[in-house]
Amino acid sequence: MSSIYFIALPLLFGFAVPILSRFGKNSVAYSSAIMQLALLYLAYSMISMPNSVVEVIAINPPLGISLVANKVSVAFVLLFTLLMSLFSIYYLDIRRTKPYKDENKFFILINMLLASAIGLVLSSDIFNIYVFFEIAGISAYILSAYEGSAKAYEAGIKYLITGMIASIFLVFAIALIYIHLGSLNLAVLSERFMTLPSEMKLLISMLLFIGFGFKVEIFPLNFWVTDVYEGSSTLVNGLFSSIVVKAYLFVFFHIFYLFIPSGEYGSFLVMVGAITMIVAETVALKQTNLKRIFAYSSLGQIGFIFSTLTLESSSAVTAAIFIVIAHSIAKLAIFLTITIIEHSSGSVDISTLRHIKSPFVVTIFIVAMVSLLGLPPLLGFTGKFLSLKSFAVSAEFLPLTIIIIASVIESVYYFKLVGLLLDRESERKPLPTSLIQKSILSLLILILVVVGVAPWIISPYIDQASHMMLDNSLYISTLLGAGK
Amino acid sequence: MNLKRDVAVQTYSGLGLSALLAITILNIMLHNMPQSVKRAGEKLLEINSQDGVANAVTTVVVYFRGFDTLGEIAVLFIASLGIGLVLSSHSEHHHKVESSFILKTASKLLFPIIILFGIYVMVYGHLSPGGGFQGGVIVASAFLLLLISHQDFELSHSVISAFETLAGVSYVIIGLMGLWILDNFLGNFIPHDISQMGMLVSGGIIPLIYIIVGIKVGSEMSMIVQNLLKRSDNE
């Protein structure tokens, strides 16, 4: 099967929505979910392929654009399609009571978001990556302003402005790369990038760092994130935190490993990640809005993943992929749970947690938070343990200390929330949850528990994936050897 | 909240980053960088003739980097959707000011000529400078002229939407047909003999895609223009 379907089908769906909407009120919603399930099946069937597959578009690389489906990119594609299809099924339930206005446009936007996140992961051409960067950006700006309230517009405009600044830096970097290296293909650039004079290399690296830094949400370029999370609707936050940021993180490190295999700026980046984590966790302590708390917690986790990935060892990459999977699943579960709370009480203040009476929701919330915190036997533990181990092996003790302190701070506000959820003194009202909501949330939590107890289900695959992510010569030979 | 402190922190970090960038650029200028500019364009020109298209830029935009163009179309599509979404939430009541007789007559006269010119630029994109993007914008400018001169003129939303759906869907379908026939997404599966170069019917799928791009750009831009004009009428 061809990996182009991951991008072509959501785009086709987006363009065809006006036709589909003529077949009835529910046709767009159902066909969107069905298409995403088909993509999930396709991604699942690609997991077992033995070698990397290069999908050539129009002309052969290095001149043409091509998509590379190897172990690591397929793992991300599978994660994105899984989360997006669960999200869509969940939304099928939500829309019966609280649909978005102008729903067809919402379906166009989430499918464009899916196509571009997958495109960022699969593409092997730096300008093509920029195009997907823009599609993901613009659909995210509109999604955050979607509710049409003053807060939502504020979020949308903030996102738009920072996104545009990021684009300027990125496109300038790509222009310099093209002028000096004469190619846009990542394999060719990987061979030539180290031949640049050191000043030019530094300038391009800085521009790429700033351009992607806004989107990857690292300190000090992440000041806008929490406002965007606060203004956007809670459902959409789940997508931002579990899909969009992960795609940007992947593409940042994909480019970083290919361009700078010697790890030249590693010691700088590892501190950037650690500082991102401790600043975010400290600020999260004071927050009283659930959406803001989990936005800061996302920033903290991203800082953690970021500094783990800069270690550039295969055990660290394995650890980072584990954290990415655990964090995406747990954060989606948390934001979907907050949606239920928000719809019944109309508020996202932490005090609402004292007034819910639903053992199911409380359990989901606590298990997801415990996994985020990295306690056994949940999936979050595997990643955190492996990551701390690889920090110790690489003898990076300063970032290790900062990360451990930040984790302690993180546990303070998580346990504050747990305390509110389990407070016996307060009056509680039952929280209705439908069957579909229950099954989706249980499925997410089940993955966290089962894979957490038995990480060896996926760890051989992730080991191969992390070797592949660091193996530049393999990537170059598969990409440049492709052709028909 | 701590707005003042936030602004200060952001300003300082912004200034710090700009200073770093400025130092790096200065460093490059002082070291008098060797002009090691590589030319990738020549390689593209060499293989251009294979597809029998006289205008090499069109081959690059529509065929060699056709996947990027599909992405650009998607960007324009969601941008237009976003403008529609943000502006449609406001109530519409137009205050009508009659335009002058001269403007009305002139725009009626000019309208078909501009449309014809736009279509020409679209259809001849593979032979002469121009193409779908430019032609589409020219067509949209014809509608802009009608919209500002005739206050009661309004583009039908369903007709525009039909055009843009048709164009978007057929772009992806043509790409997928390349995949099914040649095992190559956006592959040129229509016969494109080099002896036809310079003729109107030449280049296989390339002129076809450029016309589709033109229809898509024209309808999106017309819709954006109409949405923006209706919005400014309200104030």
mmCIF file of C-alpha atoms in Angstrom, chain A residues 64-393:
data_model
loop_
_atom_site.group_PDB
_atom_site.id
_atom_site.type_symbol
_atom_site.label_atom_id
_atom_site.label_comp_id
_atom_site.label_asym_id
_atom_site.label_seq_id
_atom_site.Cartn_x
_atom_site.Cartn_y
_atom_site.Cartn_z
ATOM 1 C CA GLY A 64 11.402 15.490 -6.622
ATOM 2 C CA ILE A 65 9.431 15.253 -3.427
ATOM 3 C CA SER A 66 9.085 11.858 -1.808
ATOM 4 C CA LEU A 67 7.546 10.381 1.315
ATOM 5 C CA VAL A 68 9.605 8.023 3.463
ATOM 6 C CA ALA A 69 7.701 5.426 5.461
ATOM 7 C CA ASN A 70 10.124 3.676 7.807
ATOM 8 C CA LYS A 71 9.662 2.144 11.235
ATOM 9 C CA VAL A 72 9.771 5.426 13.107
ATOM 10 C CA SER A 73 7.561 7.508 10.828
ATOM 11 C CA VAL A 74 4.967 4.729 10.595
ATOM 12 C CA ALA A 75 4.916 4.542 14.414
ATOM 13 C CA PHE A 76 4.026 8.227 14.569
ATOM 14 C CA VAL A 77 1.464 7.895 11.771
ATOM 15 C CA LEU A 78 -0.172 5.008 13.614
ATOM 16 C CA LEU A 79 -0.292 7.050 16.830
ATOM 17 C CA PHE A 80 -1.836 10.064 15.055
ATOM 18 C CA THR A 81 -4.454 8.064 13.144
ATOM 19 C CA LEU A 82 -5.373 6.097 16.276
ATOM 20 C CA LEU A 83 -5.860 9.216 18.388
ATOM 21 C CA MET A 84 -7.669 11.084 15.622
ATOM 22 C CA SER A 85 -10.125 8.257 14.965
ATOM 23 C CA LEU A 86 -10.856 7.872 18.683
ATOM 24 C CA PHE A 87 -11.357 11.637 18.838
ATOM 25 C CA SER A 88 -13.783 11.506 15.902
ATOM 26 C CA ILE A 89 -15.828 8.708 17.406
ATOM 27 C CA TYR A 90 -15.945 10.614 20.679
ATOM 28 C CA TYR A 91 -17.089 13.713 18.831
ATOM 29 C CA LEU A 92 -19.868 11.714 17.114
ATOM 30 C CA ASP A 93 -21.276 11.305 20.586
ATOM 31 C CA ILE A 94 -20.693 14.899 21.733
ATOM 32 C CA ARG A 95 -22.338 16.369 18.638
ATOM 33 C CA ARG A 96 -25.715 14.921 19.546
ATOM 34 C CA THR A 97 -25.916 17.280 22.504
ATOM 35 C CA LYS A 98 -23.385 20.044 21.866
ATOM 36 C CA PRO A 99 -22.414 20.273 18.207
ATOM 37 C CA TYR A 100 -20.093 23.001 16.953
ATOM 38 C CA LYS A 101 -21.662 25.670 14.819
ATOM 39 C CA ASP A 102 -21.045 25.157 11.100
ATOM 40 C CA GLU A 103 -19.940 21.607 11.751
ATOM 41 C CA ASN A 104 -18.813 20.743 8.203
ATOM 42 C CA LYS A 105 -15.991 23.238 8.478
ATOM 43 C CA PHE A 106 -14.886 21.631 11.712
ATOM 44 C CA PHE A 107 -14.535 18.297 9.940
ATOM 45 C CA ILE A 108 -12.570 19.897 7.111
ATOM 46 C CA LEU A 109 -10.192 21.465 9.625
ATOM 47 C CA ILE A 110 -9.505 18.363 11.713
ATOM 48 C CA ASN A 111 -8.839 16.322 8.589
ATOM 49 C CA MET A 112 -6.494 18.987 7.221
ATOM 50 C CA LEU A 113 -4.760 18.920 10.599
ATOM 51 C CA LEU A 114 -4.385 15.141 10.372
ATOM 52 C CA ALA A 115 -3.087 15.286 6.788
ATOM 53 C CA SER A 116 -0.523 17.926 7.649
ATOM 54 C CA ALA A 117 0.667 16.227 10.842
ATOM 55 C CA ILE A 118 1.230 13.032 8.853
ATOM 56 C CA GLY A 119 2.826 15.027 6.037
ATOM 57 C CA LEU A 120 5.305 16.599 8.459
ATOM 58 C CA VAL A 121 6.323 13.150 9.639
ATOM 59 C CA LEU A 122 6.571 11.461 6.232
ATOM 60 C CA SER A 123 7.940 14.181 3.986
ATOM 61 C CA SER A 124 11.589 14.130 2.981
ATOM 62 C CA ASP A 125 11.760 17.551 1.375
ATOM 63 C CA ILE A 126 12.365 20.601 3.504
ATOM 64 C CA PHE A 127 10.159 22.925 1.466
ATOM 65 C CA ASN A 128 7.379 20.359 1.460
ATOM 66 C CA ILE A 129 7.750 20.237 5.237
ATOM 67 C CA TYR A 130 7.255 24.014 5.234
ATOM 68 C CA VAL A 131 4.025 23.627 3.229
ATOM 69 C CA PHE A 132 2.671 21.137 5.772
ATOM 70 C CA PHE A 133 3.905 23.429 8.555
ATOM 71 C CA GLU A 134 1.640 26.120 7.072
ATOM 72 C CA ILE A 135 -1.403 23.860 6.597
ATOM 73 C CA ALA A 136 -1.120 22.593 10.167
ATOM 74 C CA GLY A 137 -0.640 26.156 11.382
ATOM 75 C CA ILE A 138 -3.585 27.723 9.588
ATOM 76 C CA SER A 139 -6.007 24.947 10.495
ATOM 77 C CA ALA A 140 -4.870 25.221 14.113
ATOM 78 C CA TYR A 141 -5.397 29.026 14.146
ATOM 79 C CA ILE A 142 -8.926 28.619 12.873
ATOM 80 C CA LEU A 143 -9.680 25.727 15.236
ATOM 81 C CA SER A 144 -8.603 27.783 18.233
ATOM 82 C CA ALA A 145 -10.873 30.678 17.217
ATOM 83 C CA TYR A 146 -13.689 28.294 16.305
ATOM 84 C CA GLU A 147 -16.046 28.933 19.200
ATOM 85 C CA GLY A 148 -16.301 32.604 18.294
ATOM 86 C CA SER A 149 -16.121 33.999 21.822
ATOM 87 C CA ALA A 150 -13.828 36.898 22.715
ATOM 88 C CA LYS A 151 -11.368 34.509 24.407
ATOM 89 C CA ALA A 152 -11.392 32.247 21.366
ATOM 90 C CA TYR A 153 -10.599 35.154 19.039
ATOM 91 C CA GLU A 154 -7.799 36.253 21.355
ATOM 92 C CA ALA A 155 -6.379 32.728 21.221
ATOM 93 C CA GLY A 156 -6.711 32.566 17.447
ATOM 94 C CA ILE A 157 -5.034 35.911 16.886
ATOM 95 C CA LYS A 158 -2.175 35.145 19.290
ATOM 96 C CA TYR A 159 -1.640 31.817 17.585
ATOM 97 C CA LEU A 160 -1.774 33.472 14.168
ATOM 98 C CA ILE A 161 0.819 36.118 15.014
ATOM 99 C CA THR A 162 3.314 33.743 16.630
ATOM 100 C CA GLY A 163 2.775 31.233 13.857
ATOM 101 C CA MET A 164 3.504 33.837 11.211
ATOM 102 C CA ILE A 165 6.708 34.904 12.982
ATOM 103 C CA ALA A 166 7.777 31.261 13.090
ATOM 104 C CA SER A 167 7.049 30.922 9.376
ATOM 105 C CA ILE A 168 9.208 33.919 8.516
ATOM 106 C CA PHE A 169 12.231 32.454 10.313
ATOM 107 C CA LEU A 170 11.677 29.048 8.801
ATOM 108 C CA VAL A 171 11.255 30.223 5.242
ATOM 109 C CA PHE A 172 14.346 32.411 5.553
ATOM 110 C CA ALA A 173 16.321 29.402 6.768
ATOM 111 C CA ILE A 174 15.067 27.312 3.840
ATOM 112 C CA ALA A 175 16.027 30.058 1.393
ATOM 113 C CA LEU A 176 19.569 30.196 2.801
ATOM 114 C CA ILE A 177 19.809 26.403 2.674
ATOM 115 C CA TYR A 178 18.707 26.341 -0.952
ATOM 116 C CA ILE A 179 21.087 29.114 -1.971
ATOM 117 C CA HIS A 180 24.118 27.543 -0.323
ATOM 118 C CA LEU A 181 23.479 23.819 -0.676
ATOM 119 C CA GLY A 182 21.501 23.734 -3.918
ATOM 120 C CA SER A 183 18.959 21.183 -2.827
ATOM 121 C CA LEU A 184 15.854 20.766 -0.723
ATOM 122 C CA ASN A 185 16.049 17.014 -0.303
ATOM 123 C CA LEU A 186 16.840 16.026 3.293
ATOM 124 C CA ALA A 187 19.237 13.252 2.256
ATOM 125 C CA VAL A 188 21.322 15.564 0.075
ATOM 126 C CA LEU A 189 21.226 18.290 2.714
ATOM 127 C CA SER A 190 22.344 15.797 5.329
ATOM 128 C CA GLU A 191 25.412 15.007 3.231
ATOM 129 C CA ARG A 192 26.219 18.642 2.509
ATOM 130 C CA PHE A 193 25.190 20.528 5.626
ATOM 131 C CA MET A 194 28.430 19.936 7.546
ATOM 132 C CA THR A 195 30.448 21.350 4.634
ATOM 133 C CA LEU A 196 29.022 24.817 5.209
ATOM 134 C CA PRO A 197 31.300 27.463 6.767
ATOM 135 C CA SER A 198 30.693 27.476 10.503
ATOM 136 C CA GLU A 199 29.168 31.002 10.595
ATOM 137 C CA MET A 200 26.559 30.151 7.995
ATOM 138 C CA LYS A 201 25.852 26.865 9.725
ATOM 139 C CA LEU A 202 25.254 28.710 12.969
ATOM 140 C CA LEU A 203 22.929 31.236 11.315
ATOM 141 C CA ILE A 204 20.841 28.568 9.585
ATOM 142 C CA SER A 205 20.680 26.484 12.752
ATOM 143 C CA MET A 206 19.510 29.495 14.739
ATOM 144 C CA LEU A 207 16.829 30.348 12.195
ATOM 145 C CA LEU A 208 15.605 26.763 12.150
ATOM 146 C CA PHE A 209 15.680 26.659 15.949
ATOM 147 C CA ILE A 210 13.582 29.818 16.263
ATOM 148 C CA GLY A 211 11.205 28.822 13.460
ATOM 149 C CA PHE A 212 10.490 25.394 14.871
ATOM 150 C CA GLY A 213 10.956 26.546 18.472
ATOM 151 C CA PHE A 214 7.689 28.502 18.410
ATOM 152 C CA LYS A 215 5.809 25.442 17.230
ATOM 153 C CA VAL A 216 7.631 22.918 19.406
ATOM 154 C CA GLU A 217 6.769 25.207 22.333
ATOM 155 C CA ILE A 218 10.090 25.482 24.090
ATOM 156 C CA PHE A 219 11.239 28.217 26.428
ATOM 157 C CA PRO A 220 11.428 31.194 25.787
ATOM 158 C CA LEU A 221 9.289 30.862 22.660
ATOM 159 C CA ASN A 222 6.260 29.326 24.376
ATOM 160 C CA PHE A 223 4.725 32.373 26.103
ATOM 161 C CA TRP A 224 1.650 32.159 23.838
ATOM 162 C CA VAL A 225 0.772 28.517 24.433
ATOM 163 C CA THR A 226 -1.328 28.694 27.589
ATOM 164 C CA ASP A 227 -3.454 31.583 26.320
ATOM 165 C CA VAL A 228 -4.215 29.592 23.193
ATOM 166 C CA TYR A 229 -5.155 26.548 25.255
ATOM 167 C CA GLU A 230 -7.350 28.640 27.528
ATOM 168 C CA GLY A 231 -9.237 30.261 24.657
ATOM 169 C CA SER A 232 -9.668 27.229 22.408
ATOM 170 C CA SER A 233 -12.320 24.674 23.103
ATOM 171 C CA THR A 234 -11.280 21.774 25.326
ATOM 172 C CA LEU A 235 -11.770 19.125 22.652
ATOM 173 C CA VAL A 236 -9.430 20.947 20.298
ATOM 174 C CA ASN A 237 -6.835 21.247 23.074
ATOM 175 C CA GLY A 238 -6.694 17.470 23.122
ATOM 176 C CA LEU A 239 -5.717 17.498 19.440
ATOM 177 C CA PHE A 240 -3.114 20.248 19.881
ATOM 178 C CA SER A 241 -1.468 18.515 22.784
ATOM 179 C CA SER A 242 -1.558 14.964 21.489
ATOM 180 C CA ILE A 243 -1.064 15.316 17.736
ATOM 181 C CA VAL A 244 0.120 18.713 16.507
ATOM 182 C CA VAL A 245 2.996 19.310 18.916
ATOM 183 C CA LYS A 246 4.203 15.740 18.544
ATOM 184 C CA ALA A 247 4.422 16.126 14.764
ATOM 185 C CA TYR A 248 6.483 19.302 15.151
ATOM 186 C CA LEU A 249 8.719 17.631 17.734
ATOM 187 C CA PHE A 250 9.349 14.730 15.396
ATOM 188 C CA VAL A 251 10.211 16.920 12.417
ATOM 189 C CA PHE A 252 12.494 19.163 14.495
ATOM 190 C CA PHE A 253 14.578 16.238 15.684
ATOM 191 C CA HIS A 254 14.416 14.491 12.322
ATOM 192 C CA ILE A 255 16.075 17.534 10.782
ATOM 193 C CA PHE A 256 18.422 18.017 13.741
ATOM 194 C CA TYR A 257 19.753 14.442 13.590
ATOM 195 C CA LEU A 258 20.171 14.582 9.816
ATOM 196 C CA PHE A 259 21.856 17.972 9.663
ATOM 197 C CA ILE A 260 24.032 17.915 12.762
ATOM 198 C CA PRO A 261 24.950 14.271 13.389
ATOM 199 C CA SER A 262 27.898 15.319 15.550
ATOM 200 C CA GLY A 263 25.518 16.722 18.158
ATOM 201 C CA GLU A 264 27.219 20.120 18.089
ATOM 202 C CA TYR A 265 24.510 22.157 19.793
ATOM 203 C CA GLY A 266 23.376 19.287 22.007
ATOM 204 C CA SER A 267 24.601 20.737 25.292
ATOM 205 C CA PHE A 268 22.679 23.960 24.600
ATOM 206 C CA LEU A 269 19.477 22.204 23.562
ATOM 207 C CA VAL A 270 19.454 19.804 26.493
ATOM 208 C CA MET A 271 19.429 22.768 28.868
ATOM 209 C CA VAL A 272 16.699 24.494 26.836
ATOM 210 C CA GLY A 273 14.522 21.414 27.349
ATOM 211 C CA ALA A 274 15.273 21.182 31.068
ATOM 212 C CA ILE A 275 14.578 24.907 31.611
ATOM 213 C CA THR A 276 11.324 24.620 29.627
ATOM 214 C CA MET A 277 10.282 21.844 31.964
ATOM 215 C CA ILE A 278 11.100 23.520 35.271
ATOM 216 C CA VAL A 279 9.637 26.916 34.280
ATOM 217 C CA ALA A 280 6.395 25.342 33.053
ATOM 218 C CA GLU A 281 5.955 23.135 36.121
ATOM 219 C CA THR A 282 6.661 26.009 38.510
ATOM 220 C CA VAL A 283 4.155 28.317 36.845
ATOM 221 C CA ALA A 284 1.560 25.520 36.751
ATOM 222 C CA LEU A 285 1.552 25.423 40.572
ATOM 223 C CA LYS A 286 -0.293 28.733 40.817
ATOM 224 C CA GLN A 287 -2.939 28.079 38.158
ATOM 225 C CA THR A 288 -6.585 27.541 39.013
ATOM 226 C CA ASN A 289 -7.951 26.867 35.542
ATOM 227 C CA LEU A 290 -7.861 23.205 34.516
ATOM 228 C CA LYS A 291 -7.108 23.995 30.883
ATOM 229 C CA ARG A 292 -4.183 26.207 31.850
ATOM 230 C CA ILE A 293 -2.844 23.637 34.310
ATOM 231 C CA PHE A 294 -2.764 20.956 31.675
ATOM 232 C CA ALA A 295 -1.373 23.353 29.086
ATOM 233 C CA TYR A 296 1.566 24.031 31.407
ATOM 234 C CA SER A 297 1.849 20.338 32.130
ATOM 235 C CA SER A 298 2.059 19.710 28.375
ATOM 236 C CA LEU A 299 4.831 22.297 28.129
ATOM 237 C CA GLY A 300 6.668 20.552 30.941
ATOM 238 C CA GLN A 301 6.382 17.160 29.285
ATOM 239 C CA ILE A 302 7.481 18.610 25.965
ATOM 240 C CA GLY A 303 10.552 20.076 27.637
ATOM 241 C CA PHE A 304 11.278 16.641 29.065
ATOM 242 C CA ILE A 305 10.881 14.894 25.684
ATOM 243 C CA PHE A 306 12.946 17.625 24.048
ATOM 244 C CA SER A 307 15.914 17.271 26.361
ATOM 245 C CA THR A 308 15.736 13.478 26.198
ATOM 246 C CA LEU A 309 15.880 13.558 22.400
ATOM 247 C CA THR A 310 18.929 15.844 22.385
ATOM 248 C CA LEU A 311 21.000 13.074 24.002
ATOM 249 C CA GLU A 312 21.175 11.436 20.551
ATOM 250 C CA SER A 313 21.603 7.892 21.816
ATOM 251 C CA SER A 314 19.295 5.120 20.723
ATOM 252 C CA SER A 315 18.223 4.364 24.290
ATOM 253 C CA ALA A 316 17.238 8.029 24.742
ATOM 254 C CA VAL A 317 15.240 8.022 21.506
ATOM 255 C CA THR A 318 13.486 4.832 22.612
ATOM 256 C CA ALA A 319 12.647 6.514 25.915
ATOM 257 C CA ALA A 320 11.396 9.647 24.133
ATOM 258 C CA ILE A 321 9.109 7.647 21.825
ATOM 259 C CA PHE A 322 7.680 5.894 24.880
ATOM 260 C CA ILE A 323 7.016 9.250 26.576
ATOM 261 C CA VAL A 324 5.466 10.645 23.396
ATOM 262 C CA ILE A 325 3.030 7.729 23.195
ATOM 263 C CA ALA A 326 2.209 7.823 26.913
ATOM 264 C CA HIS A 327 1.792 11.590 26.983
ATOM 265 C CA SER A 328 -0.366 11.763 23.849
ATOM 266 C CA ILE A 329 -2.747 9.094 25.086
ATOM 267 C CA ALA A 330 -2.964 10.416 28.647
ATOM 268 C CA LYS A 331 -3.435 14.039 27.555
ATOM 269 C CA LEU A 332 -6.171 13.122 25.080
ATOM 270 C CA ALA A 333 -7.949 11.200 27.841
ATOM 271 C CA ILE A 334 -7.604 14.134 30.240
ATOM 272 C CA PHE A 335 -8.878 16.750 27.798
ATOM 273 C CA LEU A 336 -11.784 14.524 26.758
ATOM 274 C CA THR A 337 -12.662 14.088 30.457
ATOM 275 C CA ILE A 338 -12.474 17.845 31.057
ATOM 276 C CA THR A 339 -14.927 18.218 28.148
ATOM 277 C CA ILE A 340 -17.454 16.116 30.043
ATOM 278 C CA ILE A 341 -16.924 18.168 33.209
ATOM 279 C CA GLU A 342 -17.148 21.444 31.281
ATOM 280 C CA HIS A 343 -20.368 20.454 29.519
ATOM 281 C CA SER A 344 -22.109 19.536 32.748
ATOM 282 C CA SER A 345 -20.892 22.333 35.034
ATOM 283 C CA GLY A 346 -20.037 25.054 32.500
ATOM 284 C CA SER A 347 -16.739 25.844 34.171
ATOM 285 C CA VAL A 348 -13.154 24.631 34.020
ATOM 286 C CA ASP A 349 -12.084 25.982 37.383
ATOM 287 C CA ILE A 350 -10.349 23.427 39.591
ATOM 288 C CA SER A 351 -13.050 23.823 42.236
ATOM 289 C CA THR A 352 -15.489 22.004 39.928
ATOM 290 C CA LEU A 353 -13.507 18.849 40.618
ATOM 291 C CA ARG A 354 -14.889 18.879 44.169
ATOM 292 C CA HIS A 355 -18.451 18.639 42.951
ATOM 293 C CA ILE A 356 -18.411 15.724 40.566
ATOM 294 C CA LYS A 357 -19.724 12.380 41.597
ATOM 295 C CA SER A 358 -18.681 9.806 39.074
ATOM 296 C CA PRO A 359 -16.297 7.028 40.063
ATOM 297 C CA PHE A 360 -15.622 6.393 36.386
ATOM 298 C CA VAL A 361 -14.491 9.936 35.539
ATOM 299 C CA VAL A 362 -12.471 10.204 38.746
ATOM 300 C CA THR A 363 -10.672 6.949 37.981
ATOM 301 C CA ILE A 364 -9.864 7.982 34.407
ATOM 302 C CA PHE A 365 -8.565 11.337 35.585
ATOM 303 C CA ILE A 366 -6.373 9.884 38.303
ATOM 304 C CA VAL A 367 -4.933 7.053 36.190
ATOM 305 C CA ALA A 368 -4.077 9.463 33.371
ATOM 306 C CA MET A 369 -2.381 11.865 35.796
ATOM 307 C CA VAL A 370 -0.433 9.082 37.472
ATOM 308 C CA SER A 371 0.781 7.968 34.049
ATOM 309 C CA LEU A 372 1.829 11.539 33.208
ATOM 310 C CA LEU A 373 3.726 11.647 36.447
ATOM 311 C CA GLY A 374 5.546 8.451 35.503
ATOM 312 C CA LEU A 375 4.606 6.092 38.301
ATOM 313 C CA PRO A 376 4.548 2.328 37.779
ATOM 314 C CA PRO A 377 2.790 0.271 36.503
ATOM 315 C CA LEU A 378 1.581 2.721 33.844
ATOM 316 C CA LEU A 379 3.061 3.480 30.450
ATOM 317 C CA GLY A 380 4.424 6.850 31.590
ATOM 318 C CA PHE A 381 6.768 5.047 33.953
ATOM 319 C CA THR A 382 8.529 3.084 31.192
ATOM 320 C CA GLY A 383 9.436 6.206 29.278
ATOM 321 C CA LYS A 384 10.463 8.205 32.311
ATOM 322 C CA PHE A 385 12.602 5.395 33.714
ATOM 323 C CA LEU A 386 14.391 4.785 30.401
ATOM 324 C CA SER A 387 14.897 8.497 29.919
ATOM 325 C CA LEU A 388 16.396 9.111 33.363
ATOM 326 C CA LYS A 389 18.610 6.081 32.829
ATOM 327 C CA SER A 390 19.956 7.421 29.555
ATOM 328 C CA PHE A 391 20.608 10.806 31.185
ATOM 329 C CA ALA A 392 22.665 9.049 33.834
ATOM 330 C CA VAL A 393 24.506 6.970 31.215
#
